[in-house]
Coordinates of C-alpha atoms and ligand atoms in Angstrom, one line a residue:
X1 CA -66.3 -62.6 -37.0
X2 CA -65.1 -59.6 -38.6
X3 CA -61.4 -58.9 -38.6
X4 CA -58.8 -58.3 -41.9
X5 CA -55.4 -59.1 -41.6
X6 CA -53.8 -56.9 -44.2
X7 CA -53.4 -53.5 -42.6
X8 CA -52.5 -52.2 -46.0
X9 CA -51.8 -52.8 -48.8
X10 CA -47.8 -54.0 -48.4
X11 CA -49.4 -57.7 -47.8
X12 CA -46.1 -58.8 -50.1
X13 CA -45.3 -61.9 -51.2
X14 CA -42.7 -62.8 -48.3
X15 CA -43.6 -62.7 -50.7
X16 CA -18.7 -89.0 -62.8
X17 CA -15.2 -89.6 -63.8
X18 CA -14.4 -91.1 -59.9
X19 CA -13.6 -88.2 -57.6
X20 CA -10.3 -88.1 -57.0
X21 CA -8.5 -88.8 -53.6
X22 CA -8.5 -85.6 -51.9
X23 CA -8.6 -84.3 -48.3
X24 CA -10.7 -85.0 -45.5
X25 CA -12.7 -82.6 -46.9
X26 CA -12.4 -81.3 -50.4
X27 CA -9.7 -78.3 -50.2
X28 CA -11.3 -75.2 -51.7
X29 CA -9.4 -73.6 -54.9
X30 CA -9.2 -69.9 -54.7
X31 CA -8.7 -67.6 -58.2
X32 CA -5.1 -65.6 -57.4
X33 CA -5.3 -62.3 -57.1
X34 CA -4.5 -60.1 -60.4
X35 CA -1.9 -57.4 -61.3
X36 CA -5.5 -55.0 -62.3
X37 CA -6.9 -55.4 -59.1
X38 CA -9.3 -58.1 -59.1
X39 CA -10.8 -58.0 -55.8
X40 CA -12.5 -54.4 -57.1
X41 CA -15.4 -56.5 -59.6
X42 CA -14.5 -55.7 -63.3
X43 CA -16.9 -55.2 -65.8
X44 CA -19.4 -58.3 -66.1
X45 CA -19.2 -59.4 -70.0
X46 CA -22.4 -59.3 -72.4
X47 CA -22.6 -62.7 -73.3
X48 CA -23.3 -63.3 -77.2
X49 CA -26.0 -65.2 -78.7
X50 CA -26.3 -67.1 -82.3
X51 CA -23.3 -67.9 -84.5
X52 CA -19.7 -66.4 -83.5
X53 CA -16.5 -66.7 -84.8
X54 CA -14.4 -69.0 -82.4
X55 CA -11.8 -70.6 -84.6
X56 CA -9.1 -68.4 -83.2
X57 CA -9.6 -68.4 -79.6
X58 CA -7.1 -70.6 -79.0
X59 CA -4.6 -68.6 -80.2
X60 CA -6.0 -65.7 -78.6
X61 CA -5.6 -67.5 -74.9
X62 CA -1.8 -68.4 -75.7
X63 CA -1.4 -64.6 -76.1
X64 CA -3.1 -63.5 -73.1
X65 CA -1.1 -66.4 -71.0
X66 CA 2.2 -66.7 -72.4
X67 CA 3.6 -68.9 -70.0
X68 CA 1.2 -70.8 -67.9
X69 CA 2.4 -72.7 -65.7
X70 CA 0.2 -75.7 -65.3
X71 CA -0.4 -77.0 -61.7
X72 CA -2.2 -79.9 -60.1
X73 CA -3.3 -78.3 -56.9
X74 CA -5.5 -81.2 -56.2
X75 CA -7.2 -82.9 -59.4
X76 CA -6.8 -81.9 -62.9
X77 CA -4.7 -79.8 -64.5
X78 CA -4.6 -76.1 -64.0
X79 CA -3.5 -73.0 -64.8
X80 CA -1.6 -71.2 -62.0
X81 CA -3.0 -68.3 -63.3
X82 CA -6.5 -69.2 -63.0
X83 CA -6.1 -70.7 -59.4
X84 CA -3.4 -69.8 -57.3
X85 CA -4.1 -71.1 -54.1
X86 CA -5.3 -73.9 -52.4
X87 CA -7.1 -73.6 -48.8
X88 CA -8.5 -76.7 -47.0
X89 CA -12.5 -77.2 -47.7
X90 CA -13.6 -76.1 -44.2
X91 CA -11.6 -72.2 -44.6
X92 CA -13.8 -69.5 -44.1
X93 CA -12.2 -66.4 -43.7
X94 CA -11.4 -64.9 -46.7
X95 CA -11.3 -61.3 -46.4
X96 CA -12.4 -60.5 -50.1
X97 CA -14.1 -61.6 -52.6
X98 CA -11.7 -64.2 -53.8
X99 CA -13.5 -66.5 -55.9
X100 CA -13.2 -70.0 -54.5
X101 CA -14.2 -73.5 -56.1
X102 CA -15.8 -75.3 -53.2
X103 CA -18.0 -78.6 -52.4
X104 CA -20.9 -77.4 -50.3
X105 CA -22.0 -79.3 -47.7
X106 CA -18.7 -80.6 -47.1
X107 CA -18.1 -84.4 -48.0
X108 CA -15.9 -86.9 -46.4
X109 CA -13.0 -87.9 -49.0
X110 CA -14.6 -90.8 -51.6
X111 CA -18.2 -90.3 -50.4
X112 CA -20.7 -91.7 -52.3
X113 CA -24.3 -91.5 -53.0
X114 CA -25.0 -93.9 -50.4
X115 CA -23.0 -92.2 -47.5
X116 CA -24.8 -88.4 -48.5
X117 CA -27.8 -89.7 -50.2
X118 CA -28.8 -86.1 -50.0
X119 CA -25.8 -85.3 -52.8
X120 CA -23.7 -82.3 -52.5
X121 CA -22.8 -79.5 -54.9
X122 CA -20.0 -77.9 -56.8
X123 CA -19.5 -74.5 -56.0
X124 CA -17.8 -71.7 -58.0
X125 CA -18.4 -68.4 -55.8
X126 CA -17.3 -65.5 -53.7
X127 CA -15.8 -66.1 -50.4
X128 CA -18.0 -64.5 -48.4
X129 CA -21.1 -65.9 -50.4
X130 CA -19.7 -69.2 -49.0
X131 CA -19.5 -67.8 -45.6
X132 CA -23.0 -66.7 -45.9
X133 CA -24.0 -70.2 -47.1
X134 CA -22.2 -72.0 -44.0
X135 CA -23.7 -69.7 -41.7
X136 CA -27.2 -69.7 -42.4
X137 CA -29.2 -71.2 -39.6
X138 CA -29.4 -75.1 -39.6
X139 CA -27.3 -75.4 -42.4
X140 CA -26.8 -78.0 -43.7
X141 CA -30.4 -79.2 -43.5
X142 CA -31.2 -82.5 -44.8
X143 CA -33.4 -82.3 -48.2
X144 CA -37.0 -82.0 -47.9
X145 CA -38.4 -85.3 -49.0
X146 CA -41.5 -86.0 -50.9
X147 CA -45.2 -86.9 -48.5
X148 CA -44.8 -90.8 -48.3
X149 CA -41.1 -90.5 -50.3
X150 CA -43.2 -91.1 -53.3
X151 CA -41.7 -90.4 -55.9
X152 CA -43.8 -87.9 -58.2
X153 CA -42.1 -87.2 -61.4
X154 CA -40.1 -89.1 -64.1
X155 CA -38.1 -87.8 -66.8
X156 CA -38.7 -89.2 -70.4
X157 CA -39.5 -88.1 -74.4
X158 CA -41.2 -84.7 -74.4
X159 CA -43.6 -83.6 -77.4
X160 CA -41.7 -80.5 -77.2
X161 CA -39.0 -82.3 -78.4
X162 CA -36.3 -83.8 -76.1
X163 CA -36.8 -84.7 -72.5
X164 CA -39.0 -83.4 -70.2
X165 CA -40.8 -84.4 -66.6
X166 CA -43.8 -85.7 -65.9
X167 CA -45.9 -85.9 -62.6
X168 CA -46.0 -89.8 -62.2
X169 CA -49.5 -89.0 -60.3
X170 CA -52.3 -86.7 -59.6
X171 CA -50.5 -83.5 -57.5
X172 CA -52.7 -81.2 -55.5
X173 CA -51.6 -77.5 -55.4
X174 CA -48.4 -77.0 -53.2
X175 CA -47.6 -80.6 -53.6
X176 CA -43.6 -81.4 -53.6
X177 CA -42.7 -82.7 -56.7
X178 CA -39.1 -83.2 -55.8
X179 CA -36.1 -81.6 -53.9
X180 CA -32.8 -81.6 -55.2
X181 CA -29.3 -80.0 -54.4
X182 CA -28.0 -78.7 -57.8
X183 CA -25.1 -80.9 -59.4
X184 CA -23.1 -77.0 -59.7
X185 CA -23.7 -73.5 -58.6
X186 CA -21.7 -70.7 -60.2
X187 CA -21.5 -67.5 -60.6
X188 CA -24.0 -66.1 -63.4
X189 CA -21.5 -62.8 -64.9
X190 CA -18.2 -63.6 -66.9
X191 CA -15.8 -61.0 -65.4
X192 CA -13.9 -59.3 -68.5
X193 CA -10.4 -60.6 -69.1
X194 CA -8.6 -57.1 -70.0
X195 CA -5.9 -57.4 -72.6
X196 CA -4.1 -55.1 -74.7
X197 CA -4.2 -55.5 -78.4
X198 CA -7.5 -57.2 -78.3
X199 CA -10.9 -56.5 -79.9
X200 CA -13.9 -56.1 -77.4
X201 CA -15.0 -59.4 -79.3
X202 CA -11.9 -61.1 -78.5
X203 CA -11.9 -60.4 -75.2
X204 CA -14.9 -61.9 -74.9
X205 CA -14.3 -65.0 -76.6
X206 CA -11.2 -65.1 -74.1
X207 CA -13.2 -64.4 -70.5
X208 CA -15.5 -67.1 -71.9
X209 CA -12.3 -69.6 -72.4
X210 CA -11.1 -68.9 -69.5
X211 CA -14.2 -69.5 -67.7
X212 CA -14.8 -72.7 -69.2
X213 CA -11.5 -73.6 -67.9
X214 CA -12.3 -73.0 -64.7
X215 CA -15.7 -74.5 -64.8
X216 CA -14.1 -77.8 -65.8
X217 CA -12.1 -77.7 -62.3
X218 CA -15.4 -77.9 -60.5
X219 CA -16.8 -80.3 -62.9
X220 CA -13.5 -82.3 -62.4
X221 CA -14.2 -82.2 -58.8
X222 CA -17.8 -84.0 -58.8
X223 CA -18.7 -88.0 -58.8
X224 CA -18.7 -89.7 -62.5
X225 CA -22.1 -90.1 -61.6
X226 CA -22.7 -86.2 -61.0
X227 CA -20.1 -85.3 -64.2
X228 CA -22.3 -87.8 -65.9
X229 CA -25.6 -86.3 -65.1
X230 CA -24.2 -82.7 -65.9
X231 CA -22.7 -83.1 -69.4
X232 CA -26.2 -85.4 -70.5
X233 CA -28.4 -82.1 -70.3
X234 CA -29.2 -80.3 -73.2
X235 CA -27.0 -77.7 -74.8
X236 CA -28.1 -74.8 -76.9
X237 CA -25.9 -72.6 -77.0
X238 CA -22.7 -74.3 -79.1
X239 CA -22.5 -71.8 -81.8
X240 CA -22.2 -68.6 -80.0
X241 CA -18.2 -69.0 -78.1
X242 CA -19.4 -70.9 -75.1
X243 CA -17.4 -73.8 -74.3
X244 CA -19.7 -77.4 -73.6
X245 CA -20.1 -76.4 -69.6
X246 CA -20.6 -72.6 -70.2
X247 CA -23.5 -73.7 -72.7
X248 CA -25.0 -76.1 -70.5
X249 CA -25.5 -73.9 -67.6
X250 CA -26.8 -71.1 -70.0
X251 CA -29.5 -73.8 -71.1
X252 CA -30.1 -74.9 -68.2
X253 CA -29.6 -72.4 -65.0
X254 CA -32.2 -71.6 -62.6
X255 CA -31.0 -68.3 -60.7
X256 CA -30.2 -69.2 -56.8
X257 CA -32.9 -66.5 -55.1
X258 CA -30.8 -65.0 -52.1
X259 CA -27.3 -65.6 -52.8
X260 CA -25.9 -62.8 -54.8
X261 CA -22.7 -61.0 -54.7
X262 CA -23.0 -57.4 -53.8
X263 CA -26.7 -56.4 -54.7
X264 CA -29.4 -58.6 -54.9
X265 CA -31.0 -56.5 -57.8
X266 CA -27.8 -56.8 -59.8
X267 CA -28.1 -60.2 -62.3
X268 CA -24.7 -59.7 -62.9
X269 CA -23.4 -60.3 -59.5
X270 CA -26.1 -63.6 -59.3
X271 CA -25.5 -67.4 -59.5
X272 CA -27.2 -69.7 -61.5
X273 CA -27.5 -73.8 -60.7
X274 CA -27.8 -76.4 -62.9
X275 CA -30.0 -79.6 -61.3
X276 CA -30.2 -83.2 -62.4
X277 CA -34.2 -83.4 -62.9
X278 CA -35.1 -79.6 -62.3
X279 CA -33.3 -78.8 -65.5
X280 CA -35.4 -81.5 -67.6
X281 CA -38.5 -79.3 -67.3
X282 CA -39.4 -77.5 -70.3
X283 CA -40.9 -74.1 -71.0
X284 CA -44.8 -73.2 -71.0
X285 CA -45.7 -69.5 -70.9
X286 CA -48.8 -70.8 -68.7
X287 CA -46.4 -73.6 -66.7
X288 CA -47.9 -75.4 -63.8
X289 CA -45.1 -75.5 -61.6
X290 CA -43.4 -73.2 -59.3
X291 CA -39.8 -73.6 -57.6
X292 CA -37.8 -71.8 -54.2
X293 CA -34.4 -72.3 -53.2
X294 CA -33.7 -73.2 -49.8
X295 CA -30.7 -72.1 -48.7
X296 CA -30.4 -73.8 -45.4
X297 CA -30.3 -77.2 -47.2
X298 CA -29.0 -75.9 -50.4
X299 CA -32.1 -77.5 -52.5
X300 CA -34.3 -76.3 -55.0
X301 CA -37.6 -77.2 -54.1
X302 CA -40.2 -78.2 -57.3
X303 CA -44.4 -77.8 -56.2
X304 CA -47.1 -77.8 -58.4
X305 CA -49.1 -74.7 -58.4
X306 CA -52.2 -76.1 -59.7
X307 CA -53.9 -79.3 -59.6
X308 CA -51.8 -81.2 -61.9
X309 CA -53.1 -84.9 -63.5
X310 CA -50.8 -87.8 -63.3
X311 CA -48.8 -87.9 -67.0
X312 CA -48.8 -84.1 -67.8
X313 CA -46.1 -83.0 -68.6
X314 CA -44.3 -80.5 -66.3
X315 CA -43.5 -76.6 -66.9
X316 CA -41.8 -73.6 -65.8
X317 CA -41.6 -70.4 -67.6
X318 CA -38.1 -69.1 -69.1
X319 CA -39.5 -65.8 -69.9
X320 CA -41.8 -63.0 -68.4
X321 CA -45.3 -64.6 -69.1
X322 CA -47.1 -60.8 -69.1
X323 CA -45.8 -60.5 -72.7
X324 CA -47.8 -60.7 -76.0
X325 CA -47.1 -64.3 -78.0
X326 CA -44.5 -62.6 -80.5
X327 CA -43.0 -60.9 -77.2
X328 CA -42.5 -64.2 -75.8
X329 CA -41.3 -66.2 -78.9
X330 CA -38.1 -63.7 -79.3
X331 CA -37.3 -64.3 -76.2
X332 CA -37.8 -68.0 -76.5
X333 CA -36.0 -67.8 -80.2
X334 CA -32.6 -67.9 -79.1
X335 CA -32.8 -70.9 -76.9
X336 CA -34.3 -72.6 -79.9
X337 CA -37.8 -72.6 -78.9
X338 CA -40.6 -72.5 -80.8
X339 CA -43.0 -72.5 -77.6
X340 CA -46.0 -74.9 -78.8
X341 CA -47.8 -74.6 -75.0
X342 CA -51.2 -74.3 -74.7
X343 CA -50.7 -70.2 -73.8
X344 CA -48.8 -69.8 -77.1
X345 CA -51.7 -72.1 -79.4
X346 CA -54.7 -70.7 -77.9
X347 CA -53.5 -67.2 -77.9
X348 CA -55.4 -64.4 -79.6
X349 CA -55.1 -60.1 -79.9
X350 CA -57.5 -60.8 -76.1
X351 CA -55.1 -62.9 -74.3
X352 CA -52.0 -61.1 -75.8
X353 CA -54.5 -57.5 -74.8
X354 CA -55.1 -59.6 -71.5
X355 CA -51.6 -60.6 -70.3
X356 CA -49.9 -56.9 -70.7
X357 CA -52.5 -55.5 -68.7
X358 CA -52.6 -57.4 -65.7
X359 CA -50.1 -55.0 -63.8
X360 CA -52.1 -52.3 -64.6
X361 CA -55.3 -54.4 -63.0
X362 CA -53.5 -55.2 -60.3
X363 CA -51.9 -52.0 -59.6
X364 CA -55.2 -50.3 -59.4
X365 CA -56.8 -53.3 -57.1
X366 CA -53.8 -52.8 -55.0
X367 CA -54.5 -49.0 -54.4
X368 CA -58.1 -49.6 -54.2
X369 CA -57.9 -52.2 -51.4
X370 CA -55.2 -49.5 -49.5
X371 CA -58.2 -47.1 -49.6
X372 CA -60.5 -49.1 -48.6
X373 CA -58.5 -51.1 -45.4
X374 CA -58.2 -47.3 -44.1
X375 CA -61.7 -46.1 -45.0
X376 CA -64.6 -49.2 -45.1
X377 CA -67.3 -46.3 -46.7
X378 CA -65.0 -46.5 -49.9
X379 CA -65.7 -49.1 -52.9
X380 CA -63.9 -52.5 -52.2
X381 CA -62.1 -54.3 -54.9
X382 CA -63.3 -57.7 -54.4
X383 CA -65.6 -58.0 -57.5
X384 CA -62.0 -56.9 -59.6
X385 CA -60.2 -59.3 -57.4
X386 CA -62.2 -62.1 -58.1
X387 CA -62.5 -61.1 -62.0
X388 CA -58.7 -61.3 -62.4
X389 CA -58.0 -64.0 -60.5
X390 CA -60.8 -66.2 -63.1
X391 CA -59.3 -64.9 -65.9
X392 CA -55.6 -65.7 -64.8
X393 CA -56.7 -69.1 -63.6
X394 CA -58.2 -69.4 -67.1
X395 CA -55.0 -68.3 -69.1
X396 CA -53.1 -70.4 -66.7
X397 CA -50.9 -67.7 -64.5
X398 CA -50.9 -68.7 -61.3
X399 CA -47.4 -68.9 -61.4
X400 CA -47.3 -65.1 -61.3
X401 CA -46.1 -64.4 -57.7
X402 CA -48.7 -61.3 -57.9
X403 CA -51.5 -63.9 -57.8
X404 CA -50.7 -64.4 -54.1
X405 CA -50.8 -60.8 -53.5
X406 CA -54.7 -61.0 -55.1
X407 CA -55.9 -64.2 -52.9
X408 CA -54.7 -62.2 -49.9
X409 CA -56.8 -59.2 -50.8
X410 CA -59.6 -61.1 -51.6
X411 CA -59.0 -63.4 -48.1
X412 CA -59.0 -59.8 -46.4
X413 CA -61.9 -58.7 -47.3
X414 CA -64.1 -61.2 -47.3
X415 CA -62.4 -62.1 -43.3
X416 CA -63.2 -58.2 -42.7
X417 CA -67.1 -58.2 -43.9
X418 CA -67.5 -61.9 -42.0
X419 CA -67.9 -63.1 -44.7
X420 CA -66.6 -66.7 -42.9
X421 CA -67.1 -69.2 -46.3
X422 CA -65.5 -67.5 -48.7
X423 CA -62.8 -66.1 -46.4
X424 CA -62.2 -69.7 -45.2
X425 CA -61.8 -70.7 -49.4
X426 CA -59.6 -67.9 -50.0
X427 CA -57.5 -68.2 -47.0
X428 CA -56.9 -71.9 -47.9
X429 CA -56.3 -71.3 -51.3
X430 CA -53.6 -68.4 -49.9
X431 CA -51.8 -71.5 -47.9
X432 CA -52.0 -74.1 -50.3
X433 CA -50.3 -71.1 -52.8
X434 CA -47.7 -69.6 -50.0
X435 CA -46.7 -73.5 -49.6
X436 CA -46.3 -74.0 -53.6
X437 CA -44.1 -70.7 -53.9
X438 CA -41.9 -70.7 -51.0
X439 CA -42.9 -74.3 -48.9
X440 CA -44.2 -72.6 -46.1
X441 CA -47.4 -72.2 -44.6
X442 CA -49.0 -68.6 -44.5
X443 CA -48.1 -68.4 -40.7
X444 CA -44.4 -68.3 -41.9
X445 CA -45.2 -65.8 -45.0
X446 CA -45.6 -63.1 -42.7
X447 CA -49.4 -64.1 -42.6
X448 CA -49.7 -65.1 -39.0
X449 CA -52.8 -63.0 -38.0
X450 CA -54.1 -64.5 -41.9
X451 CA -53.6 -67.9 -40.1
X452 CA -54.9 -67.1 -36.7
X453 CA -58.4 -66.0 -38.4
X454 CA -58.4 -69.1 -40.8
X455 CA -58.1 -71.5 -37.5
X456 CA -60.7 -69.3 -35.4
X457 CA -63.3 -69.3 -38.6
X458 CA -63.0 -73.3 -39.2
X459 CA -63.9 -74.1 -35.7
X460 CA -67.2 -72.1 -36.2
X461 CA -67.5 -71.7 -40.0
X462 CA -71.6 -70.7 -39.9
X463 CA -72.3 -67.6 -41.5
X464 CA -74.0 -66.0 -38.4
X465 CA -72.4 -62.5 -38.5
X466 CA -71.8 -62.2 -41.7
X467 CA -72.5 -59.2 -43.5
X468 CA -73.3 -60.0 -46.9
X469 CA -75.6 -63.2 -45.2
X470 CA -77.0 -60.6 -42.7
X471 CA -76.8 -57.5 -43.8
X472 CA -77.4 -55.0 -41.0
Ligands
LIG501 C1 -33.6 -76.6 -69.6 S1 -33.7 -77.5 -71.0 C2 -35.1 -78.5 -70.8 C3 -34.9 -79.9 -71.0 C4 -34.6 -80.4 -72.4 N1 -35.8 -80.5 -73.2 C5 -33.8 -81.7 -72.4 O1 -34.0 -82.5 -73.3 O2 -33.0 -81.9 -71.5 C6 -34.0 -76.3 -72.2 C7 -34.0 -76.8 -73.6 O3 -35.2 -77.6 -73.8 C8 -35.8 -77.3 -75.1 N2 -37.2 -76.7 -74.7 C9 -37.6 -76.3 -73.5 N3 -38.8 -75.9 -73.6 C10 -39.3 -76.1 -74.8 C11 -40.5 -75.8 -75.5 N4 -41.6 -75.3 -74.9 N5 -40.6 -76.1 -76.8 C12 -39.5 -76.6 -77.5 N6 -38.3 -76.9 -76.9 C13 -38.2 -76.6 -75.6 C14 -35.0 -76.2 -75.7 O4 -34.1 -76.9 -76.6 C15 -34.2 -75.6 -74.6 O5 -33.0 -75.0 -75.0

């Protein structure tokens, strides 16, 4: 058996308060078009950090909005300046990017937890990012559920201070830990309020009012028990303008992979969600956990990415973990995180030496293993492969979505030399890590040929033709 499946080196990583009588279904708000042209995107806002002089926002809104005219256009009190319209929950054709504040999937009026045990979630988005939302295949799927339902985490006292979760038993790589629509989505950039006779800092401190006002529509929108959950998680950002929603989704939003605005490179045009248990976990710069959004069910899927013992506590990583430690904790500073994981105590000038250079490693590996799928006479990389991989493992980086791209190069070669024992470990270990990143097996990674050799080797695994056993 001799047969690689990566042709070249592109093997990539495929790669509350009650809710409030409304509607059959939830009618969706929509932000009225402005005088300045809203539908063209103005300039996203840098949002500040640390302590900022609030006390006269207030003021600062009155003079921006003279005369607002409040409104009740379903629940709560509104500015008619901030949402003009009101269009029934199941619209879909809006012809711009009209920012709408929608429950996705749609509920019946009054539901509760027991009638969509599956929850739902408060949206603040662009038209058509809801129209791509409804019309993804399948949608909307029920939530992936746990093998046996079992429940696998629990949230309690963290030594990192605070809550945190914890597996409630032993998880094997790729295991779910839990599957959870997020209690809000929203968008991730603050569009500049323009106003004459304002500072730039003003201005800022205005968008970010106004936002928060509109954030409290959605939040006015969910189930006590959903508002509940929501305003319990931690804030840290109340010092730097951001109202108490605004500071809870900046502490605690993942970014929603795949629904973007109008580039999906553009963070500015992104959207962020905020989860009951997802945003318990607290940072590690070697975390154990990986996470995927699936937008067909509109769930954030939680899998461990190593073995994981029953009682650790749970991690994901809030910065780029290929940083030095000092790198890391100035990043981690503003969030109010002095990060005490195991990466951050054990690190020395090696592992800070080690982490910056692993692109570099892997970028060579990469270009190696390009030469050598086209021309077998050249040096493989496997020995480079299998270094990295023991010293990532080590420092605790599988989470790095370039470990996949190594497991598959090592999987490659050893399936193209026949070498059938180690290509069956590595092709394993290349499914059990395609399942923990994205929930899917290889076969639906793009790896299909990867899968087809892994089956064909495990129904005869002897060593007969391979090269390194039998050299020729
Ligand atoms: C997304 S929340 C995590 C859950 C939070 N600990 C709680 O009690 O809800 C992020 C906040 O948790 C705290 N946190 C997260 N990771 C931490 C760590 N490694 N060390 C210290 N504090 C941490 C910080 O206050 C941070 O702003």
């Amino acid at each position: 058996m001799k047969r690689g499946f990566l042709k070249t080196a592109k093997a990539k990583k495929t790669e509350g308060i009650a809710l409030p009588p409304v509607a059959l279904t939830p009618p969706s708000l929509c932000v009225a078009p402005k005088g300045d042209g809203f539908f063209a995107p103005r300039p996203v806002i840098k949002l500040p950090y640390g302590k900022v002089e609030t006390s006269n926002v207030a003021s600062l809104v009155d003079f921006v909005q003279p005369n607002i005219v409040t409104a009740r256009p379903t629940e709560g009190v509104v500015s008619k300046k901030l949402f003009g319209r009101e269009f029934p929950g199941d619209t879909l054709n809006y012809s711009d990017n009209t920012m709408v504040i929608t429950t996705l999937p749609r509920v019946k009026s009054g539901a509760t937890l027991d009638d969509e045990p599956d929850n739902w979630t408060e949206c603040i988005l662009a038209g058509p990012v809801k129209q791509r939302i409804l019309s993804t295949p399948g949608f909307p799927q029920p939530v992936e559920k746990t093998a046996g339902e079992k429940v696998n985490h629990r949230v309690g006292p963290s030594p990192f201070g605070g809550l945190g979760v914890f597996a409630t038993r032993p998880l094997r790589t790729g295991d779910l830990i839990v599957a959870e629509r997020p209690l809000l989505i929203s968008k991730r950039g603050i569009e500049m309020t323009r106003s004459k006779g304002l500072t730039q800092a003003e201005m800022i401190q205005v968008s970010m009012q106004e936002w928060e006002e509109r954030l409290g529509v959605a939040l006015k929108r969910m189930t006590d028990e959903n508002r509940k959950a929501f305003m319990a998680l931690a804030n840290s950002h109340t010092e730097d303008g951001s109202g108490p929603i605004l500071g809870i989704i900046r502490t605690n939003g993942y970014k929603v992979e795949g629904l973007y605005d109008d580039h999906e490179n553009d963070d500015d045009r992104a959207y962020s969600a905020v989860l009951n248990v997802m945003s318990r976990i607290n940072h590690s710069c070697s975390p154990n956990t990986t996470h995927h959004f699936d937008m067909a069910s509109l769930s954030f899927h939680l899998r461990a990415i190593r073995d994981t013992e029953e009682g650790e506590e749970l991690s994901s990583s809030y910065c780029n973990i290929f940083q030095t430690k000092s790198e890391r904790a100035e990043l981690l500073a503003p969030y109010g995180i002095v990060c005490a994981c195991t990466g951050c105590v054990g690190a020395t000038k090696e592992t800070d030496l080690f982490r910056t250079e692993i692109t570099k490693r892997f970028q060579k590996i990469q270009a190696d293993h390009l030469v050598w799928t086209k021309d077998h006479s050249r040096p493989n990389p496997l020995a480079a492969s299998l270094q990295l991989i023991e010293e990532m493992e080590k420092e605790g980086l599988r989470a790095a979505p370039l470990f996949f791209t190594l497991l598959a190069i090592v999987a490659n070669v050893y399936s193209a030399v026949g070498h059938a024992d180690d290509a069956i470990k590595y092709l394993e270990k290349l499914d059990d890590y395609c399942r923990a990143s994205t929930g899917r097996s290889m076969e639906d990674n793009g790896l299909g040929e990867a899968a087809a050799i892994l089956k064909e080797l495990k129904s005869d695994s002897k060593c007969s033709k391979c090269l390194v056993c039998n050299p020729v």
